[in-house]
CSV table of N, CA and C in Angstrom, one decimal:
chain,number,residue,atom,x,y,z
A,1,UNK,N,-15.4,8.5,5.2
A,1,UNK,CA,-14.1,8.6,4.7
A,1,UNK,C,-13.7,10.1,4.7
A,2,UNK,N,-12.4,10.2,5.0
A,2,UNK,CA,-12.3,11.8,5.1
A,2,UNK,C,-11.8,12.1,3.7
A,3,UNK,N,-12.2,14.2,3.6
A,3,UNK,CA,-12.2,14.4,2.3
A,3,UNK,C,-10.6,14.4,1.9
A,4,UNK,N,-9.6,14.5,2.9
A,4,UNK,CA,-8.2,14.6,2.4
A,4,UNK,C,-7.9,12.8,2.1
A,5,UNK,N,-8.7,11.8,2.5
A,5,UNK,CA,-8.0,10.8,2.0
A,5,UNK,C,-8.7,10.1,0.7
A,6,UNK,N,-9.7,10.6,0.3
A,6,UNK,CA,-10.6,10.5,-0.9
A,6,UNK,C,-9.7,10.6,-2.2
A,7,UNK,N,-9.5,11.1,-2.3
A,7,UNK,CA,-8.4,11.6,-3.6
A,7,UNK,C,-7.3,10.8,-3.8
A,8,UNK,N,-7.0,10.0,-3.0
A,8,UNK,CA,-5.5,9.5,-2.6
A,8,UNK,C,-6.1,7.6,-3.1
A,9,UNK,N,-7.4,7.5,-2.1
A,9,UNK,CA,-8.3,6.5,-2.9
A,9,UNK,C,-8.4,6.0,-3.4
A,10,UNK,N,-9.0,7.5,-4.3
A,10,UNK,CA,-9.5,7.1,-6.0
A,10,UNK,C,-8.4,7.3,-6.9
A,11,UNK,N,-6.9,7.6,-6.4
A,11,UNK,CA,-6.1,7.5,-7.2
A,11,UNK,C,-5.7,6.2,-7.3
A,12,UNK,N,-5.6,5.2,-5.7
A,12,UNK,CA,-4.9,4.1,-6.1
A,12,UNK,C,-6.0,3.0,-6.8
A,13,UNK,N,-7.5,3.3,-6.5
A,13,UNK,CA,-8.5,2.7,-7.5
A,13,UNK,C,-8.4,2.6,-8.8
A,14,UNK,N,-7.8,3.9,-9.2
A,14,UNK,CA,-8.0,3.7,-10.7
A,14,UNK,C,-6.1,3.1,-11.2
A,15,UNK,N,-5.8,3.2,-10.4
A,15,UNK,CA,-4.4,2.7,-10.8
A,15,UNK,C,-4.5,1.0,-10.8
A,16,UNK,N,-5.1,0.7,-9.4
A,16,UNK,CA,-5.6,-0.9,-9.6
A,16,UNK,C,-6.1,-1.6,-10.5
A,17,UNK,N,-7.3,-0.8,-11.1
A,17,UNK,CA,-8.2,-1.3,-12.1
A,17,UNK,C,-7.1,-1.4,-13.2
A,18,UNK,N,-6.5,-0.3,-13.4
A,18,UNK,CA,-5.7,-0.5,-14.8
A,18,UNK,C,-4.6,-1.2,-15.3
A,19,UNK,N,-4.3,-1.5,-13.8
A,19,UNK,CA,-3.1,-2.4,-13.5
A,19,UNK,C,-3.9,-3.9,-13.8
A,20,UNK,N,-5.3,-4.2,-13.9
A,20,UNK,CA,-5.4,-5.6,-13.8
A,20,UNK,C,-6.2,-6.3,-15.4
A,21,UNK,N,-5.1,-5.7,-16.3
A,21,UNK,CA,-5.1,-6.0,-17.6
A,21,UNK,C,-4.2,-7.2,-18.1
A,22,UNK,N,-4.5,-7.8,-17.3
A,22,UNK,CA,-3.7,-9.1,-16.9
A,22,UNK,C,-4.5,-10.3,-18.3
A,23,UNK,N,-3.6,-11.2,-18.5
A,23,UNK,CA,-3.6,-12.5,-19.8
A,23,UNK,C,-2.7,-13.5,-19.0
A,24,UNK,N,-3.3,-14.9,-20.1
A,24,UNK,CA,-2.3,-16.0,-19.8
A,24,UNK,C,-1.9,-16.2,-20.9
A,25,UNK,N,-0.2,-15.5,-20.7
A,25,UNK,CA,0.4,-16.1,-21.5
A,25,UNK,C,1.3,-17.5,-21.7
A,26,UNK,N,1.6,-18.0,-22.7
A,26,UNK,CA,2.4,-19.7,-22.3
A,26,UNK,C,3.6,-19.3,-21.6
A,27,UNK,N,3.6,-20.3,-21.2
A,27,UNK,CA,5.1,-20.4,-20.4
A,27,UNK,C,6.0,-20.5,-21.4
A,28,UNK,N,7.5,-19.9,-21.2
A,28,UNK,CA,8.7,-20.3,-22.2
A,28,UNK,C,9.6,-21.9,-21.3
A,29,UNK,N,9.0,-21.7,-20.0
A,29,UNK,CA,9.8,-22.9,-19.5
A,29,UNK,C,9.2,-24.1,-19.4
A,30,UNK,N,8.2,-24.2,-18.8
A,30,UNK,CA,7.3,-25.6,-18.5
A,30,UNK,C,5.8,-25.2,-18.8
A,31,UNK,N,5.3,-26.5,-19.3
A,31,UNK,CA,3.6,-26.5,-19.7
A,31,UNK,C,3.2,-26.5,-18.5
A,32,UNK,N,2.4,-25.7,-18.4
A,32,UNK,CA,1.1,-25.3,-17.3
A,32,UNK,C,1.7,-25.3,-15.8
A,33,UNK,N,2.8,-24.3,-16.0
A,33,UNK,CA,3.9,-23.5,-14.9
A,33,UNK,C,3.9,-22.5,-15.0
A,34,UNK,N,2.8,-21.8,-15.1
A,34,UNK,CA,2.7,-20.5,-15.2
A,34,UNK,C,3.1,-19.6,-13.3
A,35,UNK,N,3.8,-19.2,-13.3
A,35,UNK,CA,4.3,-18.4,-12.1
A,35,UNK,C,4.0,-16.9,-12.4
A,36,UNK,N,3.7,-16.2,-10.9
A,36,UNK,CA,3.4,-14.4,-11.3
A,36,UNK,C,4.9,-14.3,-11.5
A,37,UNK,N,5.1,-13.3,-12.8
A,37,UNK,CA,6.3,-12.7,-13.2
A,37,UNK,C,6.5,-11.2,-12.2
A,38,UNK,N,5.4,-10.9,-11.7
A,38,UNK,CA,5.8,-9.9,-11.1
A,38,UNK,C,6.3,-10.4,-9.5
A,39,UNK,N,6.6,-11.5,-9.4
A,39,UNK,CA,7.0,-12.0,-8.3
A,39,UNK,C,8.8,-13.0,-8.5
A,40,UNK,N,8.9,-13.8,-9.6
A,40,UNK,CA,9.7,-14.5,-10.0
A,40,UNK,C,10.4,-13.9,-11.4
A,41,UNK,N,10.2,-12.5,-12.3
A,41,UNK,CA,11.2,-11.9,-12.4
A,41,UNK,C,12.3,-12.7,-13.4
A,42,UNK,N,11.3,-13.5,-14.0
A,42,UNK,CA,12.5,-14.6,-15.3
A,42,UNK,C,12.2,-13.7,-16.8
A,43,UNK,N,11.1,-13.2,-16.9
A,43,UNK,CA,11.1,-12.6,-18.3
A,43,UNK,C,11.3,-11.0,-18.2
A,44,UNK,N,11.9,-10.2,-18.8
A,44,UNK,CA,11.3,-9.0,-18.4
A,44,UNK,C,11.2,-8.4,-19.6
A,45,UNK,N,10.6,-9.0,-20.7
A,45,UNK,CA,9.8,-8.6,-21.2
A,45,UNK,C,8.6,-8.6,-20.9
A,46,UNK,N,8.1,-9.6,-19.9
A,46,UNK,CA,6.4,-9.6,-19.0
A,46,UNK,C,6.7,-8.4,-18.2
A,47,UNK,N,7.6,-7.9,-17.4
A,47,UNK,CA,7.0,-6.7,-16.9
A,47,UNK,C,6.9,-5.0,-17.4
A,48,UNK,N,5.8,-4.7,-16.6
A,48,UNK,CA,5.8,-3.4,-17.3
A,48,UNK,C,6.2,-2.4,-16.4
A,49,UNK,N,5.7,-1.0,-16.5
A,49,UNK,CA,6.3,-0.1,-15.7
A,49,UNK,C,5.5,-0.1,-14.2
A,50,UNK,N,6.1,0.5,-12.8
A,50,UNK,CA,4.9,0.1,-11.9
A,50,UNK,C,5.0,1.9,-11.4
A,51,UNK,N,4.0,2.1,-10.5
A,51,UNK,CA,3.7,3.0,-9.8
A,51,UNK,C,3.6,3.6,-8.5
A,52,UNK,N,4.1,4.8,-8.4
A,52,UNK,CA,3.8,4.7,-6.5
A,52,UNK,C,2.8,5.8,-6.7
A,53,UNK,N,2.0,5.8,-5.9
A,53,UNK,CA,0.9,7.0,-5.4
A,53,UNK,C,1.7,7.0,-3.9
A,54,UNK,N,1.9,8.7,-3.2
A,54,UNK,CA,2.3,9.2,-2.3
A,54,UNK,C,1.0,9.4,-2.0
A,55,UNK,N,0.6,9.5,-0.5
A,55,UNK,CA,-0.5,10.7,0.2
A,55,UNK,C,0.5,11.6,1.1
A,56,UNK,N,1.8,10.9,1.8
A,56,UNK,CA,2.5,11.6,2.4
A,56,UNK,C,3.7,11.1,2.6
A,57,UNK,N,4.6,11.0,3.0
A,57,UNK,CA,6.1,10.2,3.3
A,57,UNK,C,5.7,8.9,4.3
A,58,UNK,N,5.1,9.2,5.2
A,58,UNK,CA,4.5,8.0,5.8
A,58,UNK,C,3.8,7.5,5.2
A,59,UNK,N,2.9,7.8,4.4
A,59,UNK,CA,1.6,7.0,3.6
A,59,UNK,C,1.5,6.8,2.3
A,60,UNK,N,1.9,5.7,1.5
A,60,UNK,CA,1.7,5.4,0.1
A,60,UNK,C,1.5,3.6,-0.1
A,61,UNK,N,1.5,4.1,-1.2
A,61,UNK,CA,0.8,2.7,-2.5
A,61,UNK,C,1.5,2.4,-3.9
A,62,UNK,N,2.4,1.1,-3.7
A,62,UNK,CA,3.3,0.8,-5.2
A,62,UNK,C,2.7,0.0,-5.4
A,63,UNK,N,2.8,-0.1,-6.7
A,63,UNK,CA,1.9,-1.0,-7.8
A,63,UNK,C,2.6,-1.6,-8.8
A,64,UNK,N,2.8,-2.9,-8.6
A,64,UNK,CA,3.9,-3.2,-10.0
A,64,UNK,C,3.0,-4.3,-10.8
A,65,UNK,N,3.1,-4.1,-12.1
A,65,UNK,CA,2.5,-4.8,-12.9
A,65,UNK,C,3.4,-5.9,-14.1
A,66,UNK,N,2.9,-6.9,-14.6
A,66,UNK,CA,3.4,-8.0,-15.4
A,66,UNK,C,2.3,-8.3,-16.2
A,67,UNK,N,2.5,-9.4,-17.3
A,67,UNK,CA,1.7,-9.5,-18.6
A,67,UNK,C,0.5,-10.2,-17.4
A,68,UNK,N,1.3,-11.7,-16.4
A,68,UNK,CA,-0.3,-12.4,-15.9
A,68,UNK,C,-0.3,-12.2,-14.3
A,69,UNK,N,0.4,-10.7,-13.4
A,69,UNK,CA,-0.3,-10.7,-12.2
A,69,UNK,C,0.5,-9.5,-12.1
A,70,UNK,N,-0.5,-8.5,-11.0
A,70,UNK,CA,-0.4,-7.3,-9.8
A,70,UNK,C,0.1,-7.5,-8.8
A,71,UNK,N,1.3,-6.7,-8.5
A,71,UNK,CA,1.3,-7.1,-6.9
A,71,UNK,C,1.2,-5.6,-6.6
A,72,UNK,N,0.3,-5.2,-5.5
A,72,UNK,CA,-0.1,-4.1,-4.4
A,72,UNK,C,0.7,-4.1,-3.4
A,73,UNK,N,1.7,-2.9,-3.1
A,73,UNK,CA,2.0,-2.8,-1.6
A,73,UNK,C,1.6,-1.9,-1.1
A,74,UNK,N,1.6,-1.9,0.0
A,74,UNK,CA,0.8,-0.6,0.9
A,74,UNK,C,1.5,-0.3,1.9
A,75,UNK,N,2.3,1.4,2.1
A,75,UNK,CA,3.0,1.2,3.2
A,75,UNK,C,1.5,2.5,4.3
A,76,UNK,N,0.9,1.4,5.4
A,76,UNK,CA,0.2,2.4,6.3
A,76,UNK,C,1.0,3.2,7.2
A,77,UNK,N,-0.2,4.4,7.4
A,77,UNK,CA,0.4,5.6,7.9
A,77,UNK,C,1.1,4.6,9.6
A,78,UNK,N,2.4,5.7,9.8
A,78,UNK,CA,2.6,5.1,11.1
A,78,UNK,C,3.7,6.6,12.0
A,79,UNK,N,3.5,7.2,11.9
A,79,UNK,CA,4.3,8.6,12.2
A,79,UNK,C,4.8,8.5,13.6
A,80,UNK,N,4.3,7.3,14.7
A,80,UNK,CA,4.8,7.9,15.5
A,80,UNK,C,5.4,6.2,16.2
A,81,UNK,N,5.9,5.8,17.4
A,81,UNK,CA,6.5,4.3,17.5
A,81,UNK,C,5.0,3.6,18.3
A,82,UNK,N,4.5,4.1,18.5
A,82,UNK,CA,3.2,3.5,18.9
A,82,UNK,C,2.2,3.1,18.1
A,83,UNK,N,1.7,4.0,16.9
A,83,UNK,CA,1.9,3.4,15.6
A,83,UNK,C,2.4,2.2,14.7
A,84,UNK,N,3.7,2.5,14.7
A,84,UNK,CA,4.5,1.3,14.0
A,84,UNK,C,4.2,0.1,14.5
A,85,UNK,N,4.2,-0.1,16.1
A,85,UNK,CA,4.0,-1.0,16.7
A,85,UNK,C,2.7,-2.0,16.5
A,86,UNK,N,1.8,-0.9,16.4
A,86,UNK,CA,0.4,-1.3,16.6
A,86,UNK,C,0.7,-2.1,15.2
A,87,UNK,N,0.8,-1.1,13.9
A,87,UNK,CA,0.6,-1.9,12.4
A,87,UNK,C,1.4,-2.9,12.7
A,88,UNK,N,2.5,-3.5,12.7
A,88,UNK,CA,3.7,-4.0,12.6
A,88,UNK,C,2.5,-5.5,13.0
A,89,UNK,N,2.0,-5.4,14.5
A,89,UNK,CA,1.1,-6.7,15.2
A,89,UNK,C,0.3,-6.6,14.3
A,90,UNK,N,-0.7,-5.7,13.6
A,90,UNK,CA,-2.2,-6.0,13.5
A,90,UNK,C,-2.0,-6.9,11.9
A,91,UNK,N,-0.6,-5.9,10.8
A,91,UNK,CA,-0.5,-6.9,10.0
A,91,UNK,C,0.3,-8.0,9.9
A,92,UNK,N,1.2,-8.5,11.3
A,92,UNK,CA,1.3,-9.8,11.2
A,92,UNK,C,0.5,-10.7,11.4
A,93,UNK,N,-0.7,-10.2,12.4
A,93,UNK,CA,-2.0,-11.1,12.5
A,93,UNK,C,-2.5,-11.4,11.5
A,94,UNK,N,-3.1,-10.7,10.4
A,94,UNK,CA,-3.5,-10.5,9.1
A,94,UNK,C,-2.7,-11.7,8.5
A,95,UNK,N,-1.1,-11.3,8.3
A,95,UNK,CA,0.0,-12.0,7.1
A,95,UNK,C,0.0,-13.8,7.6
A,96,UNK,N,-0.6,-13.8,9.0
A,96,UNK,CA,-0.8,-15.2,9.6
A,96,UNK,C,-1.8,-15.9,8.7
A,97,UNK,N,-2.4,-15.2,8.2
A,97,UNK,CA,-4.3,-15.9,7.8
A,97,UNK,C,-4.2,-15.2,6.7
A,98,UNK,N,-2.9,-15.0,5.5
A,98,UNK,CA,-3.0,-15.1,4.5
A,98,UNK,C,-4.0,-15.4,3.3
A,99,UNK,N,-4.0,-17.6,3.9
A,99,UNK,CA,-4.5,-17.9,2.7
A,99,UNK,C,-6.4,-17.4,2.7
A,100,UNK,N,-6.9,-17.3,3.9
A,100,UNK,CA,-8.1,-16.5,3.9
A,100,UNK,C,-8.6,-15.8,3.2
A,101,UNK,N,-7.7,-14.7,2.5
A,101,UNK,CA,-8.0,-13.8,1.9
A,101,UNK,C,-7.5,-13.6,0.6
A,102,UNK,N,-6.8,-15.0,0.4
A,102,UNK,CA,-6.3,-15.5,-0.8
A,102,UNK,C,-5.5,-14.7,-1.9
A,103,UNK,N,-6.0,-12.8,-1.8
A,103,UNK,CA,-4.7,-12.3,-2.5
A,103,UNK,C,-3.8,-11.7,-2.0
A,104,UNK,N,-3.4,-11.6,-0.7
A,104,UNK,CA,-2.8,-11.7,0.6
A,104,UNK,C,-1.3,-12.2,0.3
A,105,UNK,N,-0.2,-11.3,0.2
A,105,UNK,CA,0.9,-12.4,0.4
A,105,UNK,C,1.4,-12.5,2.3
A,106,UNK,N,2.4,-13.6,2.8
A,106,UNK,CA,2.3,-13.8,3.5
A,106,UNK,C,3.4,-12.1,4.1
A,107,UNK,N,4.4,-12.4,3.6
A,107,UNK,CA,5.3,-11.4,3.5
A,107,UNK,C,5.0,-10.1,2.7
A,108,UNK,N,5.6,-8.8,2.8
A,108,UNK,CA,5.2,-7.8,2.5
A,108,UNK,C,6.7,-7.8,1.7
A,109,UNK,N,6.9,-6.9,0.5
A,109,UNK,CA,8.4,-6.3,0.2
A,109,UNK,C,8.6,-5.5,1.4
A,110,UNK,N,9.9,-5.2,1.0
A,110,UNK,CA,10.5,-4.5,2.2
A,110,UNK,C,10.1,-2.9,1.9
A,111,UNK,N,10.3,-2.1,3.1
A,111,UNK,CA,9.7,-0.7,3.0
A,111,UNK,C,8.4,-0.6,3.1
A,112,UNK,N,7.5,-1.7,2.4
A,112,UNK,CA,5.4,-1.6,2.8
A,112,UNK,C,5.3,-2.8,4.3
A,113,UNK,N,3.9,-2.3,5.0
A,113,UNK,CA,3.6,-2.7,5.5
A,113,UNK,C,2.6,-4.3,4.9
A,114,UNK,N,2.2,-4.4,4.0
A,114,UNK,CA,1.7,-5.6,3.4
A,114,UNK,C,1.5,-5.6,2.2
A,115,UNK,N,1.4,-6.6,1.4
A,115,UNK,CA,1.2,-6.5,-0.1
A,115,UNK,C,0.0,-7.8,-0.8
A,116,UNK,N,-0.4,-7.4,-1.5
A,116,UNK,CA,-1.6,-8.6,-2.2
A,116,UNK,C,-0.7,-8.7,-3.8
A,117,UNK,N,-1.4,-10.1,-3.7
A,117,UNK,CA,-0.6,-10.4,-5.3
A,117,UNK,C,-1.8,-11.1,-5.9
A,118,UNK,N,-2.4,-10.2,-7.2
A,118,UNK,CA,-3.8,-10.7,-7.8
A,118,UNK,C,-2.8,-11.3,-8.8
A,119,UNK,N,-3.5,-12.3,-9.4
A,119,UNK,CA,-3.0,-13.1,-10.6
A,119,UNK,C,-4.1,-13.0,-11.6
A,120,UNK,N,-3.9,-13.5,-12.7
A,120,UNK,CA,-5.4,-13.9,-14.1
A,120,UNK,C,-6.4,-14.8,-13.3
A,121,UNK,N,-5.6,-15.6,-12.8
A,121,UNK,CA,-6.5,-16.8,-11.7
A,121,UNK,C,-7.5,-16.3,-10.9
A,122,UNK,N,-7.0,-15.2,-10.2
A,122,UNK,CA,-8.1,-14.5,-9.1
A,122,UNK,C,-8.9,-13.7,-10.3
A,123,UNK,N,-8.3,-12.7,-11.1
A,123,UNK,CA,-9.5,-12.2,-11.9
A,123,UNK,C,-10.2,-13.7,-12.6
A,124,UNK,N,-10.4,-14.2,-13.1
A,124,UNK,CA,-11.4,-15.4,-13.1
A,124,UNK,C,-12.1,-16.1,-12.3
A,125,UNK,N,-12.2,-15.5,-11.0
A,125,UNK,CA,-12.8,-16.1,-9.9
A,125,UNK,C,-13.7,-14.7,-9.0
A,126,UNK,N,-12.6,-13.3,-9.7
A,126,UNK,CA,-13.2,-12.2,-9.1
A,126,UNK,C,-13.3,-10.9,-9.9
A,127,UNK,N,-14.3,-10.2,-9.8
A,127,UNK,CA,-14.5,-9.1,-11.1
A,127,UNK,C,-12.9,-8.2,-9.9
A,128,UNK,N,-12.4,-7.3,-11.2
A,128,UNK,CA,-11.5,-6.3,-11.1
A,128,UNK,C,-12.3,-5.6,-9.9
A,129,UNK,N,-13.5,-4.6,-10.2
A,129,UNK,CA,-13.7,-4.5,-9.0
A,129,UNK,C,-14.3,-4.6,-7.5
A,130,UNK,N,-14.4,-5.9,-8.1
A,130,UNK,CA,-14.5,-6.3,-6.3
A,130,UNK,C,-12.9,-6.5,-5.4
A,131,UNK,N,-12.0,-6.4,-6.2
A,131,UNK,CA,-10.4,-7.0,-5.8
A,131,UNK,C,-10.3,-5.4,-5.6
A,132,UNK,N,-10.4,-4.8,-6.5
A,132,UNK,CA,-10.1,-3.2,-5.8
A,132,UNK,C,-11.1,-2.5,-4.9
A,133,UNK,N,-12.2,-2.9,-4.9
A,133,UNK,CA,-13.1,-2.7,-3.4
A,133,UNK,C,-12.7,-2.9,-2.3
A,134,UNK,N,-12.1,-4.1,-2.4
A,134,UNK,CA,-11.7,-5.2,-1.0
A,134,UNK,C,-10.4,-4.5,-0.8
A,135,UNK,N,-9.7,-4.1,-1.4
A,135,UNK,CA,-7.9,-3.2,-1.3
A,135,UNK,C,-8.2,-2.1,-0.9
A,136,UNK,N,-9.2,-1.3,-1.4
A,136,UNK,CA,-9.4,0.0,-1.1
A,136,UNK,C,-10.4,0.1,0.9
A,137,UNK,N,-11.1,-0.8,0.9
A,137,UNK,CA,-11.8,-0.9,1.8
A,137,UNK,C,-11.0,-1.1,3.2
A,138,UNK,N,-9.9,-2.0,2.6
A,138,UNK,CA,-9.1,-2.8,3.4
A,138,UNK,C,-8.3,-1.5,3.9
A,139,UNK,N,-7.5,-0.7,2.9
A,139,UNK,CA,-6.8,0.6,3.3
A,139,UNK,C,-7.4,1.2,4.3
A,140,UNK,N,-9.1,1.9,4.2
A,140,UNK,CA,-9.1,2.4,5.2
A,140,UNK,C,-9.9,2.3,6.2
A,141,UNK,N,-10.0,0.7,6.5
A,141,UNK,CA,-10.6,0.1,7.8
A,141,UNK,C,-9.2,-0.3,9.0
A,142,UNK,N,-7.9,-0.4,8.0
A,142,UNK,CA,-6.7,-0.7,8.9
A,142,UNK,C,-7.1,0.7,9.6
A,143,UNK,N,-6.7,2.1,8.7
A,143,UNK,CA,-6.2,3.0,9.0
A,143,UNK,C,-7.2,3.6,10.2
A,144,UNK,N,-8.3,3.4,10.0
A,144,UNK,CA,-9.4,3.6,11.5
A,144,UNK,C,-9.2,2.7,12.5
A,145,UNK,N,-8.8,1.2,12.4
A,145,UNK,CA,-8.6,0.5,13.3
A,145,UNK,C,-7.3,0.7,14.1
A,146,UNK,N,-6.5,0.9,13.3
A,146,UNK,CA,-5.2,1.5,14.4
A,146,UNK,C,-5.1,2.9,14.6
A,147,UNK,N,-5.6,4.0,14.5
A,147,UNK,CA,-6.1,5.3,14.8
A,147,UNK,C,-6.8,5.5,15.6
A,148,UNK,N,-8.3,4.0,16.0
A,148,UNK,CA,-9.0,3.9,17.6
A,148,UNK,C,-8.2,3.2,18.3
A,149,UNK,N,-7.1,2.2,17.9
A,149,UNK,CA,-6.3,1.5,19.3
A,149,UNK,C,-5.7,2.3,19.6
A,150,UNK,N,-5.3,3.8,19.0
A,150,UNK,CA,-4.2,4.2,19.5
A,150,UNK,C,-4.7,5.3,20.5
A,151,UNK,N,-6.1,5.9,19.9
A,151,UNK,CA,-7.0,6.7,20.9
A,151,UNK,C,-7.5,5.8,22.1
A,152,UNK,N,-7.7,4.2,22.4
A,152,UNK,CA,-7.8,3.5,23.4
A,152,UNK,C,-6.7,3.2,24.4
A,153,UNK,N,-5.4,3.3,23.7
A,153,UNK,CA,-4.4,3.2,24.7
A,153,UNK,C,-3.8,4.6,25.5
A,154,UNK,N,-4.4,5.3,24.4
A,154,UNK,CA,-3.4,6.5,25.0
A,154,UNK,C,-5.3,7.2,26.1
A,155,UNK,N,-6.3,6.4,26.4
A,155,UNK,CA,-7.1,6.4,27.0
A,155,UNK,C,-6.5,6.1,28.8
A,156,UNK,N,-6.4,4.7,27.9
A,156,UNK,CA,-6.3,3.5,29.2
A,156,UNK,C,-4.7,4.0,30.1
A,157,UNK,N,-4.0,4.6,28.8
A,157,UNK,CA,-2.7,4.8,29.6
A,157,UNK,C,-2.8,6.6,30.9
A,158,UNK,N,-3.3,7.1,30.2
A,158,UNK,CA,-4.1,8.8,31.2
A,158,UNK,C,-4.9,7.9,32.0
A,159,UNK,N,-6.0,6.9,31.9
A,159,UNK,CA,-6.8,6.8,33.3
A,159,UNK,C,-5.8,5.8,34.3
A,160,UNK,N,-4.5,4.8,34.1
A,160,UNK,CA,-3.6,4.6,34.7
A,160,UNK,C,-2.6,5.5,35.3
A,161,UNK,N,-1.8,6.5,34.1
A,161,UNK,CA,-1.4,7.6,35.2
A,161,UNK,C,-2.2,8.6,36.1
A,162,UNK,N,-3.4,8.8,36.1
A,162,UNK,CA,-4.3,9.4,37.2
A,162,UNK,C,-4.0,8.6,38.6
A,163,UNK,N,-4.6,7.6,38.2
A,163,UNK,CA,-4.5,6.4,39.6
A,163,UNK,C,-3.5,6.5,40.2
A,164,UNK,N,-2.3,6.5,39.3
A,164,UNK,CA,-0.6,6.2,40.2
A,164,UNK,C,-0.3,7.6,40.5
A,165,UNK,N,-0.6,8.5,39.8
A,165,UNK,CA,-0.2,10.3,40.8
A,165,UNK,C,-1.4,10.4,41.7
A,166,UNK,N,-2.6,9.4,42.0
A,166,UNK,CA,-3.6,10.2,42.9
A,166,UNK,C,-3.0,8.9,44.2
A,167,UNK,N,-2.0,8.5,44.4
A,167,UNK,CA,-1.8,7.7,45.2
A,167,UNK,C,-0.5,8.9,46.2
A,168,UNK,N,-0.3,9.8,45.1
A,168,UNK,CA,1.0,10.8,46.1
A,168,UNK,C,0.6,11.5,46.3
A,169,UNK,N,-0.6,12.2,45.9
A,169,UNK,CA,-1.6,13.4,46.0
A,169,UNK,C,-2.3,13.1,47.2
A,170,UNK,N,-2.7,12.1,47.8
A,170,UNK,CA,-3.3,12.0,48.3
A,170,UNK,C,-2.9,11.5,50.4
């Protein structure tokens, strides 16, 4: 991991963990209809305040929190249109196979590249941090994987323009 993205990290680590002080509380509308408030937005007294961590204008992390769920967005780095491109595919591949990863929403808000929505439900099924292991892990295995396709194309695209100017060269 490099040392400039370490810090950026362990910032949105410890923002996750803190963010997943999550309860079940009753429903005021129907018995055992409990919905994430940080998604459906009927009480707002369930929500609390949320957060962005910046690493750069291209690269950040908002966090919004409710009394019983997290939602995580993540917008990855993408600075240039070959970039954009690449994330745009690799997380709708991802947003396809959602339910796999179960805190996965299918859609992202607008402005991130993808977002996870933990509930009380998943913390009962998953320690806090293994859900922020798997988020943080997740950040920067995209961020390597579209950082080598883009070192592989801009590969493949130089040994293709070679070929097509050694055809006038020659």
């Amino acid at each position: 991991m490099a040392n400039t993205l370490k810090p950026y990290l362990d910032s949105v680590r410890t923002a996750i963990e803190e963010a997943f002080a999550l309860q079940k509380p009753p429903s005021k509308n129907a018995e055992r209809r409990e919905k994430p408030q940080v998604e459906v937005r009927t009480n707002a007294d369930a929500l609390f305040e949320s957060v962005t961590i910046k690493r750069t204008k291209f690269e950040r992390a908002f966090i919004e929190r409710s009394n019983n769920s997290t939602r995580i967005s993540i917008l990855i780095k993408q600075v240039d249109g070959m970039e954009e491109v690449m994330c745009h595919k690799f997380m709708r591949f991802l947003m396809q196979r959602a339910e796999d990863f179960q805190i996965m929403r299918r859609v992202p808000i607008e402005e991130y590249s993808i977002s996870f929505l933990v509930t009380n439900n998943h913390l009962r099924n998953f320690t806090k941090k293994k859900i922020a292991d798997f988020i943080i892990h997740f950040m920067t295995e995209v961020d390597k994987e579209i950082s080598e396709m883009k070192i592989e194309v801009n590969a493949r695209s130089r040994f293709v323009a070679t070929e097509f100017m050694r055809e006038f060269l020659v």
